[in-house]
Amino acid sequence: MCGIVGYLGTRQAAPILLDGLSKLEYRGYDSAGVCVMSNGELKVAKSKGRLATLSGLIDGGRAIQGTFGIGHTRWATHGAPSDINSHPHIADAGKIAVVHNGIIENYLRLKEDLVRKGKHFQSETDTEVVANLIEYYYDRLQDFPRAVRRAVGQLEGSYALGILCQDFPGTMIAVKKESPLIFGFGEGENFIASDVPAILKYTRKVVYLNDGDTVIFTKDTARFYDAFYDPVEKTPETIDWDISAAEKCGYDHFMIKEIHEQPKAVKGTLSPRIRDGRVVLDDVTLSKEYLEELKRIYIVACGSSYYVGCLGKHILEKTCRIPVEPILASEFRYSEPVLGSDTLVLIISQSGETADTKAALMEAKRQGARTLAIVNVVGSAIAKEADDVIYTWAGPEIAVATTKAFSTQLSVIYLIALYIADLLETIRPEEYDTIVNELLKLDQKIALCLTNDNVQKIRYYAEQYFKVHDAFFIGRNVDSAICLEGSLKLKEIAYIHSEAYAAGELKHGPISLIEEGTLVVAVATVDSLFDKTMSNVKEVRARGADVFGVTTEKHEAEIKKTVPSVITVPATHPMLQPSLTIIPLQTFAYYIALLRDCDVDKPRNLAKSVTVE
Ligand code: AGP
């Protein structure tokens, strides 16, 4: 996903832009650039490759003097990664500079029109069309804000735009539709950015722009307009993250930092929502009458968030006795789902900007279903569009591979399950109390999974298995669902082909793939299914598989009769066990990725938030 930073003030802009872009690298990109107004001219420096390449081109920003400018990291959608396709894009006559995150769906038609009107293009991008379209109107109107408004009125698709005009030094315009963009208030300086970490060093007062918003600002002023171009007052929010939360805090990578942040993150999600032993769900009001009419719950998401939904099926059906269907967002919107007022659609998204998930949410709303979003990024598009939102409060998750956001999403599922089961009286009061008490201890039990002894043991096993080419994750019931996430972690950061299977399913075909040295990760924490899972373990062991087992302490002696490599996790209520099981699976994948010299925080081909379909 692209990253945008804009600065208007009295300090040199280029170093601030480079610093801000470096805090957005986690979003995934393939090129970077800056444009600074320097001595009345729009000066651009941009290049394919990492931010360090760009910084080298402009001597860390010192080579371009000027106190306002825009910067960008690009994740290619239209046009391959290249210097010329990098942003910022300058319009034909050099009057307008633009950075953009999103997709202009009607760019080809607009480009044809502009070519006919005499505009020339250098790149293959949709963004250059925006720059030339604004310049086209500016040529006629000689009015920067009006030119932007006319051009934006013709755009179809998604866009977060930062725009400069050579004839209007000291003014910047930003426009937001579907792609995230925030405005930061400074003292004698102002900022725009795709995400908070880019400007947290300079200001904590931010506004999350809404779809259709425009802001016209100088270093001292900011005028906001809504989608109807009516002036609108914005109340800044104060970001309470400390800067370290967006840095590595001494860890080698953001991912291992965020793995170790899970006790704190889960506690931060749960404890404000458990008061005097009762679950409270912020200002979400799912009334008893509404819930009694509920016929089905869909859980719609992508990737790891979808796997939270797969766990949610087990958890919600067992406690609330309502049919639950997890469905991939990219499938949901094209599968003609059966929706209505008796359907609750749970939308799960860490970023709150995933295009497939956002589109599914809009489809659910169009069909009259109630929507409840579980989101980490405050003010994100999904958070704003859903009827209700429960924030996971995991803090910024920088590593592309999710860990603490996954765990806090799962924690919110537990809260929703208890809340609904309590209202529908489908859970015995003593069971409710037991689970609540276990929830209040969950952070400590997660911390026990991350003791130095356990981490060293996992590192040791990682050293045994990091050269494997294929891996299978097997389990039953919730263990089968958590295998999906464990398997994805190994795929996305260690680039090992891995598959998750219900343990009972292997004999129906996949077991033909098991041979000498195949790695099988066996997850066996469900007491009532332990023996059956162990039978499956023996089947694969008999065919030469290496097995790495994860179970609870009570089964350690038994599993070790068959499996040499075992990690145990503390036992908790069966409904909550996946929150502990996932910890060694995350850690195992992390250390294997390190041993394979993979780029753990920024895995190849991946982006932190997939804002294109
Ligand atoms: C997580 O490790 C993955 N990178 C990815 O599957 C992610 O969960 C998915 O893209 C959904 O993202 P979201 O939660 O921000 O919507």
XYZ file of C-alpha atoms and ligand atoms in Angstrom:
629
model
C 0.000 0.000 0.000
C 1.441 3.416 -0.880
C 2.604 5.897 1.728
C 2.087 9.665 1.638
C 3.758 12.422 3.699
C 3.294 16.183 3.242
C 4.960 19.035 5.161
C 4.312 22.758 5.248
C 6.296 24.853 7.716
C 9.509 26.735 8.350
C 11.940 23.799 8.551
C 13.645 22.132 5.588
C 10.997 19.817 4.152
C 13.020 17.080 2.437
C 14.573 15.533 5.575
C 11.162 15.549 7.281
C 9.574 13.879 4.263
C 12.278 11.183 4.146
C 11.936 10.563 7.884
C 8.159 10.297 7.604
C 8.370 7.921 4.645
C 10.782 5.711 6.567
C 8.077 5.204 9.193
C 5.722 4.049 6.414
C 8.086 1.494 4.866
C 6.143 -1.239 6.611
C 3.260 -0.652 4.245
C 5.213 -2.303 1.487
C 6.566 -0.373 -1.520
C 8.800 -0.640 -4.571
C 9.785 3.015 -5.251
C 9.894 6.380 -3.488
C 10.090 10.105 -4.228
C 9.772 13.650 -2.921
C 8.782 16.996 -4.427
C 9.816 20.225 -2.677
C 9.003 23.800 -3.688
C 12.497 25.237 -4.045
C 13.095 28.836 -5.128
C 9.669 28.978 -6.747
C 10.077 25.726 -8.613
C 8.695 22.230 -8.002
C 11.839 20.110 -7.571
C 11.308 16.306 -7.805
C 13.601 13.446 -6.839
C 12.301 9.895 -7.191
C 13.578 6.400 -7.873
C 12.693 2.746 -8.013
C 13.868 0.718 -5.044
C 14.234 1.381 -1.348
C 14.020 4.683 0.430
C 17.778 4.570 1.048
C 18.317 4.884 -2.707
C 16.220 8.048 -2.824
C 17.917 9.479 0.250
C 21.287 8.910 -1.386
C 20.159 10.804 -4.469
C 19.408 13.944 -2.458
C 22.085 13.698 0.218
C 19.597 12.860 2.938
C 17.371 15.728 1.782
C 20.047 18.411 1.984
C 20.296 18.666 -1.814
C 16.762 20.083 -2.134
C 16.150 23.267 -0.180
C 12.610 24.331 0.590
C 10.140 24.431 3.480
C 7.243 22.555 1.996
C 6.808 19.424 -0.033
C 5.217 16.026 -0.540
C 6.713 12.541 -0.371
C 5.555 9.082 -1.427
C 6.373 5.386 -1.261
C 4.702 3.471 -4.092
C 3.324 -0.086 -4.168
C 2.807 -0.563 -7.897
C -0.705 -1.032 -9.260
C -0.755 0.750 -12.649
C 2.647 0.566 -14.296
C 5.614 -1.539 -13.231
C 8.009 -0.303 -10.536
C 10.335 2.212 -12.280
C 11.827 5.671 -11.791
C 9.378 7.264 -14.226
C 6.334 5.571 -12.666
C 7.378 6.642 -9.173
C 5.582 9.480 -7.433
C 5.399 12.495 -7.135
C 4.071 13.112 -10.613
C 4.482 16.556 -12.207
C 1.926 17.721 -14.756
C 2.867 18.469 -18.341
C 3.538 22.201 -17.897
C 5.237 21.672 -14.539
C 2.616 23.604 -12.575
C 1.124 20.781 -10.493
C 2.708 18.016 -8.396
C 0.719 15.082 -7.020
C 1.225 12.074 -4.759
C -1.549 9.485 -4.661
C -2.580 6.328 -2.858
C -5.422 4.332 -4.422
C -6.695 3.507 -7.913
C -8.325 5.868 -10.429
C -10.660 3.481 -12.229
C -11.504 5.812 -15.142
C -7.954 7.001 -15.743
C -7.668 5.654 -19.284
C -10.682 7.625 -20.528
C -9.471 10.745 -18.779
C -5.996 10.251 -20.248
C -7.380 9.946 -23.791
C -9.361 13.163 -23.304
C -6.320 14.986 -21.948
C -4.103 13.814 -24.805
C -6.688 15.131 -27.219
C -6.549 18.419 -25.331
C -2.801 18.568 -25.804
C -1.433 17.191 -22.538
C 1.662 14.979 -22.722
C 2.394 11.976 -20.490
C 5.626 10.378 -19.353
C 4.468 7.450 -17.240
C 1.973 4.540 -17.329
C 0.360 5.587 -14.073
C -3.157 6.682 -13.192
C -1.647 9.300 -10.881
C -0.058 11.312 -13.687
C -3.558 11.634 -15.140
C -4.672 13.318 -11.909
C -1.780 15.785 -12.106
C -2.542 16.672 -15.724
C -6.284 16.887 -15.097
C -5.735 19.391 -12.287
C -3.324 21.340 -14.475
C -5.822 21.329 -17.321
C -8.356 23.094 -15.111
C -5.725 25.303 -13.552
C -4.671 26.502 -17.023
C -8.257 27.747 -17.486
C -9.246 28.850 -14.006
C -5.914 30.091 -12.641
C -7.397 29.084 -9.263
C -5.648 26.206 -7.471
C -8.511 25.076 -5.140
C -11.140 25.318 -7.867
C -8.930 23.424 -10.316
C -8.496 20.616 -7.789
C -12.205 20.509 -7.084
C -13.121 20.324 -10.768
C -10.575 17.595 -11.441
C -11.474 15.517 -8.396
C -15.121 15.714 -9.444
C -14.214 13.654 -12.505
C -12.280 10.957 -10.700
C -13.781 7.502 -10.138
C -12.109 5.084 -7.732
C -10.063 5.507 -4.593
C -7.592 8.247 -3.809
C -5.663 9.977 -1.080
C -4.014 12.955 -2.766
C -1.341 15.456 -1.738
C -1.168 18.324 -4.256
C 1.144 21.324 -4.805
C 0.849 24.184 -7.310
C 3.929 26.101 -8.393
C 2.031 29.391 -8.492
C 0.697 28.925 -4.946
C 3.796 28.570 -2.795
C 2.940 27.909 0.841
C -0.352 26.188 0.079
C -1.073 22.459 -0.114
C -4.320 20.654 -0.854
C -5.173 17.130 0.238
C -8.210 15.097 -0.785
C -9.376 11.751 0.587
C -11.683 9.108 -0.811
C -11.446 5.452 0.327
C -7.654 5.492 0.824
C -6.541 6.560 4.312
C -5.209 10.067 4.933
C -4.683 12.026 8.116
C -3.978 15.710 8.799
C -1.516 16.656 11.537
C -1.611 20.022 13.343
C 1.816 21.454 14.230
C 3.015 24.751 15.689
C 3.685 26.952 12.655
C 3.719 23.829 10.538
C 1.179 21.306 9.296
C 1.327 17.758 7.941
C -0.533 15.136 5.937
C 0.254 11.419 6.073
C -1.184 8.026 5.200
C -0.708 6.834 8.772
C 0.205 8.182 12.210
C 3.762 6.787 12.597
C 4.951 9.086 9.777
C 4.319 12.268 11.753
C 4.151 11.092 15.383
C 7.620 12.583 15.939
C 6.275 16.043 15.082
C 2.682 16.141 16.293
C 0.098 14.117 18.199
C -2.888 16.226 17.139
C -4.438 14.586 14.116
C -7.647 14.402 12.141
C -8.615 11.267 10.227
C -10.073 12.653 6.995
C -13.427 11.248 5.897
C -14.304 10.113 2.377
C -14.813 13.197 0.209
C -12.942 15.525 2.548
C -10.651 18.229 1.172
C -8.221 20.244 3.261
C -6.582 23.424 1.972
C -3.779 24.419 4.265
C -0.747 26.588 4.866
C 1.810 26.345 7.636
C -0.522 28.269 9.955
C -4.054 27.601 8.684
C -6.232 24.681 7.624
C -9.664 24.828 5.988
C -11.650 21.575 5.772
C -14.473 20.845 3.327
C -16.757 17.824 3.183
C -17.820 15.798 0.144
C -20.288 18.556 -0.769
C -17.484 21.106 -0.480
C -19.221 22.659 2.507
C -16.817 23.996 5.116
C -16.605 21.617 8.068
C -15.052 21.955 11.489
C -12.687 19.166 12.524
C -11.823 18.326 16.129
C -8.295 16.964 16.417
C -7.745 13.626 18.166
C -4.683 13.217 20.370
C -2.598 10.158 19.644
C -1.524 8.550 22.907
C 0.931 6.056 21.449
C 4.481 6.785 22.551
C 7.006 7.018 19.761
C 8.643 3.788 20.945
C 5.395 2.008 20.070
C 6.223 2.712 16.472
C 9.878 1.850 16.833
C 11.527 -1.509 17.548
C 12.335 -0.912 21.190
C 15.515 -2.891 21.061
C 14.051 -5.921 19.329
C 15.682 -7.084 16.094
C 12.443 -6.831 14.168
C 8.998 -5.342 14.569
C 7.523 -8.849 14.304
C 9.312 -10.272 17.349
C 8.571 -7.048 19.227
C 4.903 -7.396 18.401
C 4.913 -11.109 19.341
C 6.215 -10.103 22.765
C 3.722 -7.249 22.999
C 0.809 -9.675 22.894
C 0.325 -10.025 26.671
C 0.026 -6.251 26.960
C -2.058 -5.920 23.804
C -4.530 -8.639 24.847
C -4.818 -7.138 28.323
C -5.455 -3.741 26.748
C -8.227 -5.218 24.620
C -9.926 -7.224 27.370
C -9.647 -5.503 30.699
C -11.463 -2.236 29.820
C -14.363 -4.417 28.659
C -14.695 -6.604 31.752
C -16.150 -4.680 34.665
C -17.133 -6.367 37.949
C -16.982 -9.739 36.219
C -19.294 -8.713 33.396
C -18.472 -8.177 29.715
C -19.333 -4.721 28.395
C -19.030 -3.978 24.693
C -18.259 -0.251 24.543
C -21.247 1.467 22.940
C -22.321 -1.534 20.888
C -25.971 -2.298 21.543
C -26.962 -5.766 20.350
C -30.290 -5.989 22.116
C -31.747 -9.256 23.407
C -34.734 -8.786 21.098
C -32.412 -8.312 18.093
C -30.302 -11.333 19.034
C -33.356 -13.548 19.535
C -34.339 -12.854 15.925
C -30.821 -13.503 14.623
C -30.701 -16.457 12.228
C -27.034 -16.365 11.129
C -23.725 -14.641 11.726
C -21.328 -14.209 8.812
C -17.711 -13.452 9.633
C -16.120 -11.702 6.658
C -12.392 -10.991 6.351
C -9.157 -11.786 4.514
C -5.983 -13.655 5.436
C -5.228 -13.923 9.115
C -8.342 -11.956 9.976
C -10.341 -14.619 8.155
C -8.671 -17.281 10.282
C -9.884 -15.415 13.351
C -13.295 -15.888 11.771
C -12.697 -19.627 11.430
C -11.941 -19.741 15.163
C -14.953 -17.518 15.750
C -17.217 -20.139 14.222
C -16.234 -22.676 16.865
C -16.384 -20.129 19.689
C -19.645 -18.393 18.792
C -21.579 -21.539 17.782
C -20.567 -23.327 20.966
C -21.560 -20.461 23.273
C -24.387 -18.691 21.436
C -25.960 -21.597 19.504
C -26.347 -19.403 16.391
C -25.142 -20.649 12.968
C -21.867 -18.914 12.104
C -20.291 -18.846 8.638
C -16.756 -17.485 8.145
C -16.332 -16.418 4.516
C -13.479 -14.805 2.618
C -14.308 -11.199 1.801
C -13.168 -11.649 -1.799
C -15.696 -14.496 -2.156
C -18.491 -12.967 -0.093
C -19.275 -10.102 -2.392
C -19.610 -12.343 -5.456
C -21.394 -15.280 -3.825
C -24.843 -13.657 -3.520
C -24.932 -14.247 0.246
C -28.296 -14.644 1.944
C -28.508 -11.439 3.976
C -31.175 -9.493 5.737
C -32.156 -7.905 9.013
C -31.833 -11.319 10.685
C -28.168 -11.567 9.695
C -25.247 -10.087 11.600
C -22.094 -9.555 9.548
C -18.912 -9.412 11.591
C -16.173 -7.651 9.622
C -12.616 -8.251 10.839
C -9.728 -6.113 9.620
C -6.526 -4.954 11.307
C -5.949 -2.067 8.902
C -9.590 -1.226 8.311
C -8.609 -0.465 4.721
C -8.522 -3.880 3.005
C -10.305 -3.337 -0.291
C -11.981 -6.762 -0.476
C -13.201 -6.507 3.099
C -14.429 -2.943 2.662
C -16.349 -3.903 -0.456
C -17.922 -6.857 1.352
C -18.992 -4.525 4.154
C -20.689 -2.195 1.666
C -22.492 -5.184 0.087
C -23.696 -6.366 3.493
C -25.017 -2.898 4.298
C -26.657 -2.622 0.879
C -28.581 -5.801 1.632
C -29.760 -4.594 5.010
C -27.588 -6.687 7.302
C -26.330 -5.244 10.591
C -22.555 -4.831 10.438
C -20.122 -4.951 13.356
C -16.449 -4.344 12.615
C -13.443 -5.484 14.645
C -10.664 -3.076 13.623
C -7.272 -1.975 14.903
C -6.780 1.323 13.088
C -8.898 4.068 14.578
C -10.744 6.153 12.031
C -10.119 3.709 9.182
C -12.651 3.338 6.396
C -14.145 0.057 7.649
C -14.379 1.427 11.177
C -16.335 4.408 9.861
C -18.619 2.506 7.511
C -19.733 -0.294 9.840
C -22.871 0.142 11.969
C -20.797 -0.664 15.039
C -17.076 -0.955 15.617
C -15.030 -2.547 18.385
C -11.420 -1.441 18.305
C -8.745 -3.978 19.207
C -6.462 -1.236 20.609
C -3.370 -3.315 19.731
C -1.392 -0.168 18.929
C 0.430 0.219 15.616
C 1.276 -3.143 14.069
C 4.251 -2.477 11.809
C 5.335 -5.961 10.733
C 3.480 -7.088 7.641
C 2.799 -10.492 9.227
C 0.184 -9.927 11.871
C 0.607 -11.246 15.412
C -0.751 -8.942 18.128
C -3.614 -7.740 15.937
C -4.586 -11.389 15.362
C -4.526 -12.083 19.104
C -6.527 -8.997 19.987
C -9.094 -9.700 17.250
C -9.535 -13.161 18.758
C -9.923 -11.567 22.185
C -12.759 -9.411 20.890
C -14.460 -12.544 19.522
C -14.410 -14.011 23.046
C -16.039 -10.840 24.390
C -18.740 -10.855 21.714
C -19.438 -14.549 22.352
C -19.871 -14.015 26.087
C -21.963 -10.876 25.564
C -24.387 -12.630 23.191
C -24.499 -15.914 25.132
C -25.292 -14.017 28.311
C -28.179 -12.120 26.704
C -29.553 -15.268 25.045
C -28.946 -17.299 28.212
C -27.215 -19.998 26.184
C -24.367 -20.219 28.676
C -24.566 -21.350 32.297
C -23.699 -18.516 34.693
C -20.902 -20.536 36.287
C -19.398 -21.243 32.837
C -19.629 -17.533 32.040
C -17.799 -16.677 35.251
C -15.124 -19.318 34.633
C -14.413 -17.976 31.178
C -14.323 -14.366 32.393
C -11.864 -15.322 35.113
C -9.686 -17.090 32.553
C -9.875 -14.053 30.263
C -8.488 -11.918 33.068
C -5.512 -14.285 33.320
C -4.978 -14.718 29.571
C -2.260 -12.081 29.284
C -0.214 -13.752 32.017
C -0.579 -17.158 30.348
C 0.492 -15.705 27.004
C 3.520 -14.259 28.784
C 4.333 -17.757 30.072
C 4.469 -18.952 26.447
C 7.123 -16.300 25.837
C 9.522 -17.055 28.677
C 13.130 -17.182 27.613
C 13.189 -20.971 28.163
C 10.264 -21.508 25.831
C 11.623 -19.132 23.204
C 15.026 -20.831 23.286
C 13.335 -24.227 22.896
C 11.434 -22.948 19.872
C 14.626 -21.512 18.391
C 16.227 -24.927 18.831
C 13.383 -26.639 16.952
C 13.543 -23.960 14.273
C 17.207 -24.888 13.757
C 16.147 -28.517 13.207
C 13.533 -27.730 10.598
C 14.403 -24.493 8.765
C 15.581 -26.314 5.635
C 12.317 -28.159 4.966
C 10.563 -27.511 1.665
C 7.084 -28.576 2.712
C 5.194 -28.449 5.964
C 1.768 -29.620 7.162
C -0.070 -28.227 10.147
C -2.661 -30.641 11.557
C -5.187 -30.444 14.356
C -8.849 -30.960 15.178
C -11.635 -28.499 16.001
C -10.117 -25.199 17.231
C -6.660 -26.737 16.785
C -7.460 -27.206 13.113
C -8.470 -23.548 12.815
C -5.347 -22.260 14.558
C -3.265 -24.409 12.179
C -4.480 -22.176 9.353
C -2.796 -19.169 10.943
C 0.322 -21.103 11.956
C 0.686 -22.328 8.389
C 0.189 -18.859 6.918
C 2.923 -17.447 9.151
C 5.414 -20.002 7.799
C 4.357 -19.265 4.223
C 4.410 -15.510 4.394
C 7.669 -14.876 6.265
C 9.795 -18.018 5.664
C 8.535 -18.684 2.124
C 8.035 -22.407 2.912
C 5.192 -24.211 1.165
C 2.848 -25.111 3.996
C -0.689 -26.454 4.303
C -3.097 -26.694 7.212
C -5.368 -29.735 7.373
C -7.923 -31.125 9.762
C -5.965 -34.064 11.192
C -8.763 -36.476 10.348
C -8.634 -35.405 6.722
C -5.062 -36.493 5.927
C -6.079 -40.093 5.190
C -8.469 -38.834 2.484
C -5.618 -37.904 0.154
C -2.981 -35.507 1.505
C -1.172 -38.283 3.387
C 0.189 -39.412 0.036
C 2.458 -36.357 0.251
C 3.994 -37.396 3.547
C 7.455 -38.793 3.075
C 10.823 -38.993 4.838
C 11.617 -35.593 6.295
C 8.262 -33.898 5.683
C 7.625 -31.536 8.572
C 4.281 -32.000 10.310
C 3.328 -29.548 13.041
C 0.738 -31.322 15.178
C -1.450 -29.182 17.418
C -3.223 -31.243 20.076
C -4.729 -29.150 22.855
C -8.380 -30.261 22.737
C -8.561 -32.833 25.536
C -11.467 -34.799 24.103
C -9.703 -35.142 20.745
C -6.129 -35.659 21.946
C -6.065 -39.414 21.372
C -7.568 -39.108 17.903
C -5.012 -36.474 16.932
C -2.233 -38.664 18.271
C -3.468 -41.486 16.021
C -2.991 -39.143 13.070
C 0.459 -38.230 14.362
C 1.408 -41.910 14.448
C 0.165 -42.303 10.861
C 2.506 -39.590 9.598
C 5.388 -40.682 11.791
C 5.072 -44.165 10.293
C 5.597 -42.584 6.876
C 8.768 -40.771 7.852
C 7.458 -37.352 8.839
C 9.304 -35.177 11.345
C 6.718 -34.014 13.865
C 6.836 -30.857 15.948
C 4.089 -31.055 18.561
C 2.232 -28.301 20.418
C 0.033 -29.313 23.321
C -0.912 -28.365 26.877
C 1.240 -29.293 29.848
C -1.102 -32.143 30.910
C -0.432 -34.078 27.676
C 3.333 -33.548 27.589
C 4.354 -37.004 28.821
C 1.888 -38.757 26.502
C 2.797 -36.861 23.323
C 6.519 -37.334 23.943
C 6.077 -41.098 23.597
C 5.544 -40.437 19.885
C 6.911 -36.961 19.191
C 10.452 -35.896 20.129
C 10.015 -32.138 19.523
C 7.299 -30.736 21.763
C 6.324 -27.301 23.008
C 3.710 -27.109 25.743
C 1.481 -24.159 26.542
C -0.457 -23.489 29.740
C -3.996 -24.869 29.816
C -6.921 -22.466 29.948
C -10.620 -22.721 29.172
C -10.929 -24.706 25.887
C -12.595 -21.709 24.208
C -9.553 -19.546 24.929
C -6.848 -22.130 24.226
C -6.112 -20.882 20.660
C -4.779 -17.619 22.128
C -1.984 -19.625 23.742
C -1.440 -22.172 20.981
C -0.724 -19.483 18.396
C 2.229 -18.049 20.342
C 4.733 -20.890 19.697
C 3.506 -21.138 16.100
C 4.235 -17.444 15.499
C 7.605 -17.697 17.226
C 8.528 -20.882 15.354
C 7.826 -19.209 11.993
C 9.798 -16.102 13.028
C 12.982 -18.024 13.902
C 12.754 -20.222 10.825
C 12.441 -17.080 8.687
C 15.534 -15.623 10.362
C 17.509 -18.800 9.677
C 16.442 -18.562 6.044
C 17.625 -14.933 5.848
C 14.149 -13.720 4.953
C 13.060 -10.097 5.319
C 10.880 -10.820 8.332
C 9.167 -7.433 8.706
C 8.703 -6.801 4.989
C 8.219 -10.188 3.281
C 8.490 -10.235 -0.511
C 5.350 -9.447 -2.537
C 3.324 -8.572 0.571
C 1.933 -5.282 1.869
C 0.634 -4.479 5.326
C -2.720 -3.465 3.983
C -4.026 -4.603 0.611
C -6.060 -1.602 -0.503
C -6.478 -2.865 -4.055
C -8.706 -5.773 -5.092
C -1.407 -11.183 7.949
O -0.213 -11.871 8.428
C -1.397 -11.139 6.494
N -0.340 -10.259 6.098
C -2.680 -10.852 5.778
O -3.252 -12.102 5.555
C -3.731 -9.953 6.469
O -4.264 -10.616 7.591
C -4.873 -9.705 5.470
O -4.333 -9.022 4.357
C -6.041 -8.897 6.060
O -5.575 -7.634 6.458
P -6.537 -6.740 7.407
O -6.705 -7.503 8.688
O -5.809 -5.443 7.579
O -7.853 -6.576 6.686
